[in-house]
C-alpha angles and dihedrals in degrees: 000000000000125000112239128210118213091223117087146123135206136166141173140169132220127203108194121210126236117288118263117263112282093020101081111148096031097085136043112275120261112262094039118113125205115211128190135176133179124195128175138189132181121290135156091248142010107291113179122189127177134203105186131167119249091260094055105042095094088064097055094101088056091048092047090051093048095049097043087054091063106029125053104179138021142074101274121190121192123196122184133162143151120252134185139078092284092054091067098036122111109251117222109234116241121245088248092057093046091051092050094049090048092052093047090049093050091051091051093048090047089065098026107038094176093058114120121243120255115270124225092253093051091050090051093048092047092046094050088054093049117110088234092067127106099253105094098144097157102106100038090044094056094041089052092046088052091054095046092044090054090053092047092050088050091050091050090049092053092049091045090055091054089049091051093052089050092052094048089051090051092049090054089051093049091050088052093053091048091054088051092053098046100073093042095075102061086046091055092045093053093047092051090048092054089047092054091047089055091049088051092054092048090049091050090052093052095045092050091209099323091122125043114252093229093057092047094049091045089054092051093049090047092056090043089055091046088052094048091052091046097053097035107123097170089113091049094049092046092054089043091057093046088053093050091050090052092048093050090049093051093048093051092046094052128187124102099351105135098101095046093048090049089057092047092050088056090052089050091053090050093054091045091052091050090050090056097046090055093047116131098171136054091236094056090047087054093049090050092050091048090050093052091048091055093042092052089051089052092049092055091053098040088058086066096056123097 
């Protein structure tokens, strides 16, 4: 299953032809152009916003249902409008519409004699909102939205594929750093043990027998053991490896993995921090810093995954 980014953009336009004979008023007029674009960025949840022209606002619920069926996360903005000379032209009301408006006005003035007569502007506004007008954009709008949505999903898939490759590359680098850190701990423990034993010998020479050799040696070995426990990062490296394996499994599986990856990245950062806090050598500190740089780069990209 592919990995999808939440970042993408797609747009298209549609210019309908003239209505068939005998069906005037059921389709958009020739010369008008329907434009639609969808852009998306990362978000914790699915956040849909619409900027639709006056002729298209009635179709927002259908657009919302269509998009939510294909996209699960992201801040998605939909813009659609009608362009062209005919879009801004004043439409002449049909005789049927004028008759209906006249009948309604007569009924109102029968009961409310003081009511004012409809003005030309009010007649044009009411006529343009009438179902008998020539602004039935539902079918072409949904067809165009389906096309643009498919292009957007394809763009998100391509971007997700690039992010997946980057994540797998970073996982390999983190594994390499963990392998560099693993043999450093026994070396540090042995070095510290030798250092404590040398201090023991120096202490024995200074005391000139005032302290028993066994007690001084036990104290040196106890300090060496405490040091070994304090700097031991075997558990952190084991958990780090487990998190890396799980991230790789999720990336190769694909689907809606963004939230789970975000949690695992936090756990990776926690282990890298602990590794640095236990560092007793400059080389181990460098490894911890390099890990955190890679993990931070991964975090930025994971936040773009659906």
